[in-house]
Amino acid sequence: MAIQTIVPYSVASDMTELDDIRDQLKDTGHPVATTDIERWIREQDLYTEKYRHRVYVSYSDILMAHKDWIADKA
């Protein structure tokens, strides 16, 4: 019987470049700047990867941070 291992990092397909995340969040009605995303990464110590001078972070992690940010504003 095979078991799934627990991986402490995001699945590679979930890693998204910061500017792409910013562009996708524009359509939510609660747009953010890239600096906001960078702040969430620092505050929540989110895992990032750098590839060809671009920073990638888990899109799912940023969606959770975005949700919290919206809730704090309300």
Short mmCIF file of C-alpha atoms in Angstrom, two decimals:
data_model
loop_
_atom_site.label_atom_id
_atom_site.label_comp_id
_atom_site.label_asym_id
_atom_site.label_seq_id
_atom_site.Cartn_x
_atom_site.Cartn_y
_atom_site.Cartn_z
CA MET A 1 0.00 0.00 0.00
CA ALA A 2 1.42 3.35 -1.03
CA ILE A 3 1.22 6.40 1.19
CA GLN A 4 1.48 10.03 0.26
CA THR A 5 4.40 11.84 1.82
CA ILE A 6 3.94 15.17 3.51
CA VAL A 7 5.80 17.88 1.63
CA PRO A 8 6.44 21.09 3.58
CA TYR A 9 6.56 23.20 0.43
CA SER A 10 4.02 24.14 -2.20
CA VAL A 11 3.46 22.05 -5.27
CA ALA A 12 5.49 23.43 -8.15
CA SER A 13 2.39 24.17 -10.23
CA ASP A 14 1.09 26.45 -7.45
CA MET A 15 4.16 28.69 -7.53
CA THR A 16 3.30 31.94 -9.28
CA GLU A 17 5.28 35.09 -10.08
CA LEU A 18 4.38 38.15 -7.99
CA ASP A 19 3.28 40.37 -10.89
CA ASP A 20 1.00 37.60 -12.20
CA ILE A 21 -0.61 37.32 -8.76
CA ARG A 22 -1.08 41.09 -8.63
CA ASP A 23 -2.77 41.03 -12.04
CA GLN A 24 -5.10 38.20 -11.02
CA LEU A 25 -6.11 39.94 -7.80
CA LYS A 26 -7.14 43.05 -9.77
CA ASP A 27 -10.35 41.30 -10.77
CA THR A 28 -11.39 40.53 -7.17
CA GLY A 29 -12.56 44.04 -6.36
CA HIS A 30 -9.74 44.27 -3.81
CA PRO A 31 -6.64 44.99 -5.91
CA VAL A 32 -3.21 45.05 -4.30
CA ALA A 33 0.24 46.27 -5.22
CA THR A 34 3.25 44.01 -5.58
CA THR A 35 4.64 45.64 -2.42
CA ASP A 36 1.59 44.38 -0.49
CA ILE A 37 2.31 40.83 -1.65
CA GLU A 38 5.97 41.21 -0.69
CA ARG A 39 4.91 42.45 2.78
CA TRP A 40 2.64 39.40 3.28
CA ILE A 41 5.54 37.14 2.31
CA ARG A 42 7.76 38.77 4.95
CA GLU A 43 5.09 38.95 7.67
CA GLN A 44 3.98 35.34 7.24
CA ASP A 45 7.43 33.99 6.36
CA LEU A 46 6.07 32.37 3.19
CA TYR A 47 8.24 30.06 1.12
CA THR A 48 9.53 31.66 -2.10
CA GLU A 49 11.72 30.62 -4.98
CA LYS A 50 13.78 32.84 -7.23
CA TYR A 51 14.19 31.92 -10.89
CA ARG A 52 15.68 34.17 -13.56
CA HIS A 53 15.50 37.24 -11.29
CA ARG A 54 11.79 36.71 -10.57
CA VAL A 55 10.28 35.74 -7.24
CA TYR A 56 7.68 32.97 -7.10
CA VAL A 57 5.37 32.21 -4.17
CA SER A 58 2.49 29.83 -3.59
CA TYR A 59 -0.67 31.31 -5.09
CA SER A 60 -2.74 29.49 -2.44
CA ASP A 61 -0.70 31.09 0.37
CA ILE A 62 -1.21 34.54 -1.13
CA LEU A 63 -4.95 33.95 -1.52
CA MET A 64 -5.13 33.19 2.21
CA ALA A 65 -3.12 36.31 3.04
CA HIS A 66 -5.37 38.34 0.73
CA LYS A 67 -8.46 36.95 2.48
CA ASP A 68 -7.04 37.97 5.87
CA TRP A 69 -6.15 41.43 4.55
CA ILE A 70 -9.71 41.98 3.29
CA ALA A 71 -11.16 40.76 6.61
CA ASP A 72 -8.92 43.17 8.54
CA LYS A 73 -10.15 46.08 6.43
CA ALA A 74 -13.83 45.28 7.12
#
